[in-house]
PDB file of C-alpha atoms in Angstrom:
ATOM      1  CA  THR A   1       2.803  33.714   6.439  1.00 70.00           C
ATOM      2  CA  LEU A   2       4.984  33.145   2.949  1.00 80.00           C
ATOM      3  CA  LYS A   3       5.836  29.682   4.301  1.00 86.00           C
ATOM      4  CA  ILE A   4       2.180  28.648   4.916  1.00 82.00           C
ATOM      5  CA  LEU A   5       0.953  29.793   1.965  1.00 84.00           C
ATOM      6  CA  THR A   6       3.005  27.802  -0.162  1.00 91.00           C
ATOM      7  CA  TYR A   7       2.801  24.824   1.799  1.00 91.00           C
ATOM      8  CA  CYS A   8      -0.781  25.148   1.515  1.00 89.00           C
ATOM      9  CA  ASP A   9      -0.404  25.468  -1.954  1.00 92.00           C
ATOM     10  CA  ILE A  10       1.976  22.190  -2.167  1.00 92.00           C
ATOM     11  CA  MET A  11      -0.887  20.247  -0.237  1.00 92.00           C
ATOM     12  CA  ILE A  12      -3.379  21.520  -2.252  1.00 93.00           C
ATOM     13  CA  ARG A  13      -1.259  20.133  -5.213  1.00 94.00           C
ATOM     14  CA  VAL A  14      -0.156  16.789  -4.023  1.00 93.00           C
ATOM     15  CA  TYR A  15      -4.574  16.363  -3.093  1.00 93.00           C
ATOM     16  CA  GLY A  16      -4.862  16.929  -6.393  1.00 93.00           C
ATOM     17  CA  ILE A  17      -2.326  14.823  -8.339  1.00 92.00           C
ATOM     18  CA  THR A  18      -3.733  11.636  -5.673  1.00 93.00           C
ATOM     19  CA  LYS A  19      -7.446  12.705  -6.283  1.00 93.00           C
ATOM     20  CA  ILE A  20      -6.576  12.326 -10.139  1.00 93.00           C
ATOM     21  CA  HIS A  21      -3.796   9.391  -9.500  1.00 92.00           C
ATOM     22  CA  GLY A  22      -7.258   7.794  -7.308  1.00 93.00           C
ATOM     23  CA  GLU A  23      -9.728   8.340 -10.449  1.00 94.00           C
ATOM     24  CA  ILE A  24      -7.614   6.750 -12.919  1.00 94.00           C
ATOM     25  CA  ARG A  25      -7.181   3.294 -10.781  1.00 93.00           C
ATOM     26  CA  PHE A  26     -10.799   3.628 -10.326  1.00 94.00           C
ATOM     27  CA  TYR A  27     -11.225   3.805 -13.538  1.00 94.00           C
ATOM     28  CA  ALA A  28      -8.784   1.243 -14.754  1.00 93.00           C
ATOM     29  CA  TYR A  29      -9.717  -1.585 -12.017  1.00 93.00           C
ATOM     30  CA  LYS A  30     -13.181  -1.292 -13.269  1.00 93.00           C
ATOM     31  CA  GLN A  31     -12.124  -1.940 -17.297  1.00 92.00           C
ATOM     32  CA  ILE A  32     -10.347  -4.450 -15.859  1.00 89.00           C
ATOM     33  CA  GLN A  33     -13.440  -6.471 -14.020  1.00 89.00           C
ATOM     34  CA  LYS A  34     -15.305  -5.490 -17.189  1.00 87.00           C
ATOM     35  CA  THR A  35     -12.672  -7.793 -19.290  1.00 88.00           C
ATOM     36  CA  MET A  36     -12.493 -10.110 -16.520  1.00 83.00           C
ATOM     37  CA  ILE A  37     -16.415 -10.591 -16.349  1.00 79.00           C
ATOM     38  CA  ILE A  38     -16.291 -11.044 -20.318  1.00 72.00           C
ATOM     39  CA  LYS A  39     -13.542 -13.420 -20.240  1.00 63.00           C
TER      40      LYS A  39
END
């Protein structure tokens, strides 16, 4: 049961990191679009 718990914890952390990265990428993409429109 301990192996399953640690695996779930790792998956949750990985998911959290990818979610944060996705949000940052989305925000950066929107900022780039704004600058492109201004240019």
